[in-house]
Amino acid sequence: MIKQSVDRETGSRFLPKFDSNGLLSAVVLDASSRVVLMVAFMDAEALAATQETGIAHFHSRSRGKLWKKGETSGNVLKVCDILVDCDQDALVLLCEPAGPACHTGATSCFYRKLEAGVLQPVNT
Amino acid sequence: MIKQSVDRETGSRFLPKFDSNGLLSAVVLDASSRVVLMVAFMDAEALAATQETGIAHFHSRSRGKLWKKGETSGNVLKVCDILVDCDQDALVLLCEPAGPACHTGATSCFYRKLEAGVLQPVNT
């Protein structure tokens, strides 16, 4: 256990750590602007599909299945790079978005800021 | 249900959406460099502690309790701004870190990149 923990942190082996629900966190950044576009979850299937296709796939917790982001809208996310954190339970995907990342039409899902307890629009 | 969903997306009310485990995702960015420092989870207690103190608190899933980041190391994260996503189940914390964000001593937990299936160091 300790050995694998050290391997995860210091080694060059990719040993993704899925939680008790079989998920890890995935943060999508625009590869050019470095703006955070969205946050989602991946299971082993979504990670494999992402690695195989170069297009971001997630696990939809609400629908309980594989979710190719942009499958309907066409606003897919082309993955340029994948960063991995210390304990390998979170990924940063540096992506080239084909269009707005948010289903609301916003460039980023993070289009509001909390100010004195109230949400205010931000420019993204 | 639909009404609350629309409120969450378009309204100015902060209605954080915790999942079935009582958690939401929190992505920490360096407020100056905009580098992703770490990804963690918050429950209602951690969010309240963060809002009250201005210092990032999370919920440690491994320890099952409130986790003030930097409590031991001193490397606390001063929260400058909080961005909220469309469905309010993820937050971006723009922070001023007092030191390295990663327990390994790295500036960011994302110090490796996946290249052809192998992890390579990146400069952070």
Short mmCIF file of N, CA, C and O in Angstrom, two decimals, chain B:
data_model
loop_
_atom_site.label_atom_id
_atom_site.label_comp_id
_atom_site.label_asym_id
_atom_site.label_seq_id
_atom_site.Cartn_x
_atom_site.Cartn_y
_atom_site.Cartn_z
N MET B 1 -38.19 21.04 -9.35
CA MET B 1 -36.89 20.47 -9.74
C MET B 1 -36.32 21.21 -10.96
O MET B 1 -35.20 21.70 -10.93
N ILE B 2 -37.18 21.35 -11.99
CA ILE B 2 -36.75 22.07 -13.19
C ILE B 2 -36.52 23.54 -12.83
O ILE B 2 -35.52 24.13 -13.21
N LYS B 3 -37.44 24.08 -12.04
CA LYS B 3 -37.34 25.48 -11.61
C LYS B 3 -36.00 25.70 -10.89
O LYS B 3 -35.26 26.63 -11.22
N GLN B 4 -35.69 24.82 -9.94
CA GLN B 4 -34.45 25.00 -9.19
C GLN B 4 -33.23 24.85 -10.09
O GLN B 4 -32.25 25.57 -9.94
N SER B 5 -33.35 23.95 -11.08
CA SER B 5 -32.25 23.76 -12.02
C SER B 5 -31.99 25.04 -12.82
O SER B 5 -30.85 25.44 -13.02
N VAL B 6 -33.07 25.70 -13.25
CA VAL B 6 -32.92 26.96 -14.00
C VAL B 6 -32.35 28.04 -13.09
O VAL B 6 -31.45 28.79 -13.47
N ASP B 7 -32.89 28.11 -11.86
CA ASP B 7 -32.36 29.08 -10.88
C ASP B 7 -30.86 28.90 -10.71
O ASP B 7 -30.13 29.88 -10.66
N ARG B 8 -30.46 27.66 -10.59
CA ARG B 8 -29.04 27.38 -10.37
C ARG B 8 -28.18 27.91 -11.50
O ARG B 8 -27.09 28.40 -11.30
N GLU B 9 -28.69 27.79 -12.72
CA GLU B 9 -27.89 28.17 -13.90
C GLU B 9 -27.91 29.66 -14.21
O GLU B 9 -26.93 30.20 -14.68
N THR B 10 -29.06 30.27 -14.00
CA THR B 10 -29.20 31.65 -14.48
C THR B 10 -29.29 32.67 -13.36
O THR B 10 -29.12 33.86 -13.60
N GLY B 11 -29.60 32.20 -12.16
CA GLY B 11 -29.86 33.13 -11.07
C GLY B 11 -28.60 33.68 -10.41
O GLY B 11 -27.48 33.31 -10.75
N SER B 12 -28.83 34.56 -9.46
CA SER B 12 -27.73 35.13 -8.71
C SER B 12 -27.63 34.50 -7.32
O SER B 12 -26.77 34.87 -6.53
N ARG B 13 -28.54 33.56 -7.03
CA ARG B 13 -28.50 32.90 -5.72
C ARG B 13 -27.45 31.80 -5.70
O ARG B 13 -27.36 31.01 -6.63
N PHE B 14 -26.70 31.77 -4.63
CA PHE B 14 -25.71 30.72 -4.46
C PHE B 14 -26.41 29.52 -3.83
O PHE B 14 -26.86 29.57 -2.67
N LEU B 15 -26.55 28.46 -4.65
CA LEU B 15 -27.25 27.24 -4.23
C LEU B 15 -26.33 26.04 -4.47
O LEU B 15 -26.55 25.25 -5.40
N PRO B 16 -25.25 25.95 -3.68
CA PRO B 16 -24.28 24.89 -3.94
C PRO B 16 -24.94 23.51 -3.95
O PRO B 16 -25.79 23.22 -3.11
N LYS B 17 -24.55 22.73 -4.96
CA LYS B 17 -25.17 21.41 -5.15
C LYS B 17 -24.18 20.33 -4.72
O LYS B 17 -23.21 20.06 -5.42
N PHE B 18 -24.45 19.74 -3.59
CA PHE B 18 -23.60 18.67 -3.07
C PHE B 18 -24.11 17.34 -3.63
O PHE B 18 -25.31 17.16 -3.83
N ASP B 19 -23.19 16.43 -3.89
CA ASP B 19 -23.59 15.14 -4.47
C ASP B 19 -24.12 14.19 -3.38
O ASP B 19 -24.31 14.61 -2.22
N SER B 20 -24.35 12.94 -3.74
CA SER B 20 -24.94 11.99 -2.80
C SER B 20 -24.04 11.73 -1.59
O SER B 20 -24.51 11.26 -0.55
N ASN B 21 -22.75 12.07 -1.73
CA ASN B 21 -21.84 11.95 -0.60
C ASN B 21 -21.70 13.27 0.16
O ASN B 21 -20.85 13.39 1.05
N GLY B 22 -22.49 14.27 -0.26
CA GLY B 22 -22.43 15.56 0.41
C GLY B 22 -21.25 16.42 -0.02
O GLY B 22 -20.84 17.33 0.70
N LEU B 23 -20.71 16.14 -1.23
CA LEU B 23 -19.50 16.82 -1.67
C LEU B 23 -19.69 17.58 -2.98
O LEU B 23 -20.55 17.23 -3.80
N LEU B 24 -18.87 18.60 -3.16
CA LEU B 24 -18.73 19.24 -4.48
C LEU B 24 -17.24 19.37 -4.78
O LEU B 24 -16.41 19.26 -3.86
N SER B 25 -16.92 19.58 -6.05
CA SER B 25 -15.52 19.66 -6.48
C SER B 25 -14.98 21.07 -6.27
O SER B 25 -15.70 22.05 -6.51
N ALA B 26 -13.73 21.16 -5.86
CA ALA B 26 -13.08 22.46 -5.70
C ALA B 26 -11.72 22.43 -6.38
O ALA B 26 -10.89 21.58 -6.07
N VAL B 27 -11.55 23.32 -7.33
CA VAL B 27 -10.30 23.42 -8.08
C VAL B 27 -9.59 24.68 -7.61
O VAL B 27 -10.17 25.77 -7.64
N VAL B 28 -8.35 24.52 -7.16
CA VAL B 28 -7.60 25.68 -6.65
C VAL B 28 -6.63 26.18 -7.71
O VAL B 28 -5.80 25.42 -8.22
N LEU B 29 -6.76 27.47 -8.03
CA LEU B 29 -5.84 28.11 -8.97
C LEU B 29 -5.03 29.16 -8.23
O LEU B 29 -5.56 29.82 -7.32
N ASP B 30 -3.79 29.33 -8.61
CA ASP B 30 -3.02 30.46 -8.12
C ASP B 30 -3.64 31.71 -8.73
O ASP B 30 -3.75 31.82 -9.96
N ALA B 31 -4.05 32.64 -7.88
CA ALA B 31 -4.75 33.83 -8.37
C ALA B 31 -3.89 34.68 -9.30
O ALA B 31 -4.41 35.35 -10.19
N SER B 32 -2.58 34.63 -9.13
CA SER B 32 -1.69 35.43 -9.99
C SER B 32 -1.33 34.71 -11.27
O SER B 32 -1.55 35.22 -12.37
N SER B 33 -0.81 33.49 -11.14
CA SER B 33 -0.32 32.77 -12.33
C SER B 33 -1.42 32.00 -13.05
O SER B 33 -1.23 31.61 -14.19
N ARG B 34 -2.53 31.77 -12.37
CA ARG B 34 -3.65 30.97 -12.89
C ARG B 34 -3.28 29.51 -13.12
O ARG B 34 -3.96 28.79 -13.83
N VAL B 35 -2.18 29.07 -12.52
CA VAL B 35 -1.80 27.66 -12.58
C VAL B 35 -2.74 26.87 -11.66
O VAL B 35 -3.10 27.34 -10.58
N VAL B 36 -3.15 25.67 -12.11
CA VAL B 36 -3.97 24.81 -11.27
C VAL B 36 -3.07 24.21 -10.19
O VAL B 36 -2.10 23.51 -10.49
N LEU B 37 -3.37 24.49 -8.94
CA LEU B 37 -2.53 24.02 -7.84
C LEU B 37 -2.96 22.66 -7.32
O LEU B 37 -2.14 21.79 -7.06
N MET B 38 -4.27 22.47 -7.16
CA MET B 38 -4.77 21.20 -6.62
C MET B 38 -6.26 21.08 -6.88
O MET B 38 -6.91 22.05 -7.25
N VAL B 39 -6.76 19.87 -6.70
CA VAL B 39 -8.19 19.60 -6.83
C VAL B 39 -8.60 18.84 -5.58
O VAL B 39 -7.91 17.90 -5.16
N ALA B 40 -9.71 19.24 -4.96
CA ALA B 40 -10.16 18.57 -3.75
C ALA B 40 -11.68 18.63 -3.68
O ALA B 40 -12.34 19.02 -4.65
N PHE B 41 -12.21 18.22 -2.54
CA PHE B 41 -13.67 18.22 -2.35
C PHE B 41 -14.04 19.05 -1.13
O PHE B 41 -13.27 19.15 -0.18
N MET B 42 -15.22 19.62 -1.19
CA MET B 42 -15.77 20.37 -0.05
C MET B 42 -17.14 19.82 0.30
O MET B 42 -17.93 19.52 -0.61
N ASP B 43 -17.40 19.71 1.58
CA ASP B 43 -18.77 19.48 2.01
C ASP B 43 -19.29 20.83 2.54
O ASP B 43 -18.58 21.85 2.46
N ALA B 44 -20.50 20.84 3.07
CA ALA B 44 -21.08 22.11 3.53
C ALA B 44 -20.23 22.74 4.63
O ALA B 44 -20.04 23.96 4.67
N GLU B 45 -19.67 21.89 5.50
CA GLU B 45 -18.85 22.37 6.60
C GLU B 45 -17.57 23.06 6.08
O GLU B 45 -17.20 24.14 6.55
N ALA B 46 -16.93 22.44 5.11
CA ALA B 46 -15.69 23.00 4.55
C ALA B 46 -15.97 24.30 3.81
O ALA B 46 -15.19 25.26 3.90
N LEU B 47 -17.07 24.33 3.09
CA LEU B 47 -17.44 25.55 2.36
C LEU B 47 -17.72 26.68 3.34
O LEU B 47 -17.24 27.81 3.15
N ALA B 48 -18.46 26.38 4.40
CA ALA B 48 -18.77 27.40 5.40
C ALA B 48 -17.49 27.91 6.06
O ALA B 48 -17.30 29.12 6.23
N ALA B 49 -16.58 26.99 6.40
CA ALA B 49 -15.31 27.37 7.05
C ALA B 49 -14.48 28.25 6.11
O ALA B 49 -13.84 29.21 6.54
N THR B 50 -14.51 27.91 4.82
CA THR B 50 -13.77 28.70 3.83
C THR B 50 -14.35 30.10 3.72
O THR B 50 -13.61 31.09 3.70
N GLN B 51 -15.66 30.18 3.67
CA GLN B 51 -16.30 31.49 3.54
C GLN B 51 -16.10 32.34 4.79
O GLN B 51 -15.91 33.54 4.70
N GLU B 52 -16.13 31.69 5.93
CA GLU B 52 -15.99 32.44 7.19
C GLU B 52 -14.57 32.95 7.43
O GLU B 52 -14.38 34.05 7.93
N THR B 53 -13.59 32.12 7.06
CA THR B 53 -12.20 32.47 7.39
C THR B 53 -11.41 33.08 6.23
O THR B 53 -10.38 33.71 6.45
N GLY B 54 -11.88 32.84 4.98
CA GLY B 54 -11.12 33.32 3.83
C GLY B 54 -9.91 32.44 3.54
O GLY B 54 -9.08 32.75 2.69
N ILE B 55 -9.80 31.32 4.25
CA ILE B 55 -8.73 30.34 4.06
C ILE B 55 -9.37 29.04 3.58
O ILE B 55 -10.40 28.62 4.14
N ALA B 56 -8.78 28.42 2.55
CA ALA B 56 -9.41 27.24 1.95
C ALA B 56 -9.45 26.06 2.92
O ALA B 56 -8.43 25.68 3.50
N HIS B 57 -10.63 25.52 3.07
CA HIS B 57 -10.87 24.29 3.85
C HIS B 57 -11.51 23.28 2.90
O HIS B 57 -12.33 23.66 2.05
N PHE B 58 -11.18 22.03 3.08
CA PHE B 58 -11.76 20.97 2.25
C PHE B 58 -12.30 19.87 3.15
O PHE B 58 -12.15 19.92 4.38
N HIS B 59 -12.89 18.87 2.51
CA HIS B 59 -13.28 17.67 3.25
C HIS B 59 -12.33 16.57 2.83
O HIS B 59 -12.26 16.22 1.64
N SER B 60 -11.58 16.04 3.77
CA SER B 60 -10.68 14.94 3.46
C SER B 60 -11.49 13.65 3.38
O SER B 60 -12.08 13.22 4.37
N ARG B 61 -11.52 13.08 2.18
CA ARG B 61 -12.27 11.83 2.02
C ARG B 61 -11.57 10.68 2.73
O ARG B 61 -12.20 9.78 3.26
N SER B 62 -10.22 10.69 2.74
CA SER B 62 -9.50 9.59 3.39
C SER B 62 -9.64 9.65 4.92
O SER B 62 -9.78 8.62 5.57
N ARG B 63 -9.63 10.86 5.46
CA ARG B 63 -9.73 10.98 6.92
C ARG B 63 -11.17 11.18 7.38
O ARG B 63 -11.47 11.10 8.57
N GLY B 64 -12.05 11.46 6.41
CA GLY B 64 -13.46 11.64 6.74
C GLY B 64 -13.75 12.83 7.62
O GLY B 64 -14.66 12.81 8.44
N LYS B 65 -12.96 13.91 7.42
CA LYS B 65 -13.22 15.09 8.27
C LYS B 65 -12.73 16.39 7.62
O LYS B 65 -12.07 16.37 6.58
N LEU B 66 -13.06 17.47 8.29
CA LEU B 66 -12.67 18.80 7.83
C LEU B 66 -11.15 18.90 7.74
O LEU B 66 -10.45 18.44 8.65
N TRP B 67 -10.70 19.51 6.67
CA TRP B 67 -9.26 19.61 6.43
C TRP B 67 -8.92 21.06 6.06
O TRP B 67 -9.27 21.52 4.99
N LYS B 68 -8.24 21.71 7.01
CA LYS B 68 -7.75 23.05 6.70
C LYS B 68 -6.41 22.87 5.99
O LYS B 68 -5.43 22.48 6.62
N LYS B 69 -6.41 23.14 4.73
CA LYS B 69 -5.19 22.96 3.93
C LYS B 69 -4.06 23.81 4.51
O LYS B 69 -4.26 25.02 4.72
N GLY B 70 -2.93 23.18 4.82
CA GLY B 70 -1.79 23.93 5.35
C GLY B 70 -1.79 24.03 6.87
O GLY B 70 -0.94 24.71 7.44
N GLU B 71 -2.74 23.36 7.51
CA GLU B 71 -2.81 23.43 8.97
C GLU B 71 -1.49 22.99 9.62
O GLU B 71 -1.04 23.61 10.58
N THR B 72 -0.88 21.93 9.07
CA THR B 72 0.37 21.43 9.62
C THR B 72 1.58 22.15 9.01
O THR B 72 2.47 22.60 9.71
N SER B 73 1.57 22.25 7.68
CA SER B 73 2.74 22.79 6.97
C SER B 73 2.82 24.32 7.02
O SER B 73 3.88 24.89 6.79
N GLY B 74 1.70 24.94 7.27
CA GLY B 74 1.68 26.41 7.22
C GLY B 74 1.37 26.94 5.83
O GLY B 74 1.19 28.14 5.63
N ASN B 75 1.34 26.01 4.87
CA ASN B 75 1.09 26.43 3.48
C ASN B 75 -0.41 26.57 3.21
O ASN B 75 -0.99 25.82 2.43
N VAL B 76 -0.99 27.54 3.88
CA VAL B 76 -2.42 27.79 3.70
C VAL B 76 -2.69 28.49 2.37
O VAL B 76 -1.78 28.99 1.71
N LEU B 77 -3.94 28.45 1.98
CA LEU B 77 -4.37 29.07 0.73
C LEU B 77 -5.36 30.19 1.06
O LEU B 77 -6.47 29.92 1.54
N LYS B 78 -4.96 31.41 0.83
CA LYS B 78 -5.84 32.55 1.07
C LYS B 78 -6.75 32.71 -0.15
O LYS B 78 -6.26 32.85 -1.28
N VAL B 79 -8.03 32.65 0.08
CA VAL B 79 -8.99 32.69 -1.03
C VAL B 79 -9.27 34.13 -1.46
O VAL B 79 -9.75 34.94 -0.66
N CYS B 80 -8.95 34.44 -2.71
CA CYS B 80 -9.19 35.79 -3.24
C CYS B 80 -10.56 35.86 -3.91
O CYS B 80 -11.26 36.87 -3.80
N ASP B 81 -10.93 34.82 -4.64
CA ASP B 81 -12.20 34.80 -5.36
C ASP B 81 -12.71 33.37 -5.49
O ASP B 81 -11.91 32.43 -5.54
N ILE B 82 -14.02 33.24 -5.58
CA ILE B 82 -14.64 31.94 -5.81
C ILE B 82 -15.51 32.02 -7.05
O ILE B 82 -16.44 32.84 -7.12
N LEU B 83 -15.20 31.19 -8.04
CA LEU B 83 -16.03 31.09 -9.25
C LEU B 83 -16.93 29.87 -9.10
O LEU B 83 -16.54 28.86 -8.51
N VAL B 84 -18.14 29.98 -9.65
CA VAL B 84 -19.15 28.93 -9.50
C VAL B 84 -19.59 28.47 -10.89
O VAL B 84 -19.79 29.30 -11.77
N ASP B 85 -19.73 27.17 -11.06
CA ASP B 85 -20.10 26.69 -12.41
C ASP B 85 -21.62 26.65 -12.61
O ASP B 85 -22.39 26.96 -11.69
N CYS B 86 -22.02 26.32 -13.84
CA CYS B 86 -23.42 26.40 -14.25
C CYS B 86 -24.36 25.68 -13.29
O CYS B 86 -25.36 26.25 -12.86
N ASP B 87 -24.06 24.43 -12.94
CA ASP B 87 -24.99 23.70 -12.07
C ASP B 87 -24.57 23.74 -10.59
O ASP B 87 -25.16 23.04 -9.76
N GLN B 88 -23.61 24.59 -10.30
CA GLN B 88 -23.19 24.86 -8.92
C GLN B 88 -22.73 23.62 -8.15
O GLN B 88 -22.93 23.54 -6.94
N ASP B 89 -22.12 22.67 -8.88
CA ASP B 89 -21.55 21.52 -8.18
C ASP B 89 -20.03 21.52 -8.25
O ASP B 89 -19.38 20.52 -7.90
N ALA B 90 -19.47 22.63 -8.72
CA ALA B 90 -18.00 22.75 -8.77
C ALA B 90 -17.63 24.22 -8.55
O ALA B 90 -18.33 25.13 -9.02
N LEU B 91 -16.55 24.42 -7.83
CA LEU B 91 -16.05 25.76 -7.54
C LEU B 91 -14.60 25.88 -8.01
O LEU B 91 -13.86 24.90 -7.96
N VAL B 92 -14.24 27.07 -8.45
CA VAL B 92 -12.83 27.39 -8.70
C VAL B 92 -12.44 28.41 -7.63
O VAL B 92 -13.07 29.46 -7.51
N LEU B 93 -11.43 28.07 -6.84
CA LEU B 93 -10.94 29.00 -5.83
C LEU B 93 -9.68 29.67 -6.35
O LEU B 93 -8.69 28.99 -6.62
N LEU B 94 -9.73 30.97 -6.50
CA LEU B 94 -8.53 31.71 -6.90
C LEU B 94 -7.83 32.11 -5.61
O LEU B 94 -8.39 32.87 -4.81
N CYS B 95 -6.64 31.55 -5.42
CA CYS B 95 -5.98 31.67 -4.12
C CYS B 95 -4.58 32.26 -4.19
O CYS B 95 -3.90 32.19 -5.22
N GLU B 96 -4.18 32.77 -3.05
CA GLU B 96 -2.81 33.22 -2.86
C GLU B 96 -2.17 32.19 -1.92
O GLU B 96 -2.50 32.14 -0.73
N PRO B 97 -1.29 31.33 -2.46
CA PRO B 97 -0.72 30.28 -1.62
C PRO B 97 0.42 30.80 -0.75
O PRO B 97 1.25 31.58 -1.22
N ALA B 98 0.47 30.34 0.51
CA ALA B 98 1.54 30.76 1.41
C ALA B 98 2.83 30.00 1.15
O ALA B 98 3.89 30.36 1.67
N GLY B 99 2.75 28.94 0.32
CA GLY B 99 3.91 28.11 0.01
C GLY B 99 3.50 27.08 -1.01
O GLY B 99 2.44 27.20 -1.62
N PRO B 100 4.33 26.05 -1.19
CA PRO B 100 3.98 25.00 -2.15
C PRO B 100 2.61 24.40 -1.81
O PRO B 100 2.33 24.13 -0.64
N ALA B 101 1.78 24.21 -2.83
CA ALA B 101 0.43 23.67 -2.57
C ALA B 101 0.48 22.17 -2.35
O ALA B 101 -0.37 21.61 -1.68
N CYS B 102 1.47 21.51 -2.93
CA CYS B 102 1.52 20.04 -2.86
C CYS B 102 2.32 19.58 -1.64
O CYS B 102 3.35 20.17 -1.31
N HIS B 103 1.85 18.50 -1.04
CA HIS B 103 2.55 17.96 0.14
C HIS B 103 3.93 17.41 -0.21
O HIS B 103 4.76 17.17 0.66
N THR B 104 4.19 17.21 -1.53
CA THR B 104 5.51 16.74 -1.97
C THR B 104 6.53 17.89 -2.02
O THR B 104 7.70 17.66 -2.25
N GLY B 105 6.04 19.12 -1.85
CA GLY B 105 6.92 20.28 -1.93
C GLY B 105 6.85 20.98 -3.28
O GLY B 105 7.45 22.04 -3.47
N ALA B 106 6.10 20.38 -4.20
CA ALA B 106 5.94 21.00 -5.52
C ALA B 106 4.96 22.18 -5.41
O ALA B 106 4.06 22.19 -4.57
N THR B 107 5.18 23.15 -6.27
CA THR B 107 4.30 24.32 -6.29
C THR B 107 2.86 23.90 -6.53
O THR B 107 1.94 24.37 -5.87
N SER B 108 2.69 23.00 -7.50
CA SER B 108 1.37 22.48 -7.85
C SER B 108 1.38 20.96 -7.74
O SER B 108 2.42 20.31 -7.95
N CYS B 109 0.23 20.38 -7.43
CA CYS B 109 0.12 18.92 -7.41
C CYS B 109 0.25 18.33 -8.82
O CYS B 109 0.55 17.15 -8.98
N PHE B 110 0.03 19.16 -9.83
CA PHE B 110 0.08 18.68 -11.22
C PHE B 110 1.49 18.90 -11.78
O PHE B 110 1.71 19.77 -12.62
N TYR B 111 2.44 18.12 -11.30
CA TYR B 111 3.83 18.27 -11.70
C TYR B 111 4.27 17.24 -12.74
O TYR B 111 5.44 17.15 -13.07
N ARG B 112 3.30 16.46 -13.23
CA ARG B 112 3.62 15.47 -14.26
C ARG B 112 2.60 15.51 -15.40
O ARG B 112 1.44 15.87 -15.20
N LYS B 113 3.06 15.12 -16.54
CA LYS B 113 2.26 15.13 -17.77
C LYS B 113 2.30 13.73 -18.35
O LYS B 113 3.33 13.05 -18.26
N LEU B 114 1.18 13.32 -18.91
CA LEU B 114 1.10 11.99 -19.52
C LEU B 114 1.57 12.07 -20.97
O LEU B 114 1.00 12.80 -21.78
N GLU B 115 2.63 11.33 -21.25
CA GLU B 115 3.15 11.33 -22.63
C GLU B 115 3.34 9.90 -23.09
O GLU B 115 4.19 9.20 -22.54
N ALA B 116 2.57 9.51 -24.10
CA ALA B 116 2.63 8.14 -24.62
C ALA B 116 2.53 7.12 -23.49
O ALA B 116 3.29 6.15 -23.43
N GLY B 117 1.61 7.39 -22.57
CA GLY B 117 1.33 6.44 -21.49
C GLY B 117 2.27 6.51 -20.30
O GLY B 117 2.11 5.77 -19.33
N VAL B 118 3.26 7.41 -20.37
CA VAL B 118 4.25 7.52 -19.30
C VAL B 118 4.23 8.94 -18.71
O VAL B 118 4.01 9.91 -19.43
N LEU B 119 4.44 9.02 -17.39
CA LEU B 119 4.45 10.34 -16.74
C LEU B 119 5.81 11.00 -16.85
O LEU B 119 6.83 10.40 -16.55
N GLN B 120 5.79 12.25 -17.28
CA GLN B 120 7.01 13.04 -17.41
C GLN B 120 6.88 14.30 -16.57
O GLN B 120 5.78 14.85 -16.48
N PRO B 121 7.98 14.75 -15.96
CA PRO B 121 7.88 15.98 -15.16
C PRO B 121 7.56 17.20 -16.03
O PRO B 121 7.99 17.26 -17.20
N VAL B 122 6.82 18.11 -15.46
CA VAL B 122 6.57 19.39 -16.16
C VAL B 122 7.04 20.50 -15.22
O VAL B 122 7.10 20.32 -14.01
N ASN B 123 7.36 21.62 -15.77
CA ASN B 123 7.74 22.77 -14.94
C ASN B 123 6.47 23.46 -14.48
O ASN B 123 5.62 23.80 -15.29
N THR B 124 6.35 23.63 -13.18
CA THR B 124 5.17 24.35 -12.67
C THR B 124 5.61 25.57 -11.89
O THR B 124 6.72 25.64 -11.44
#
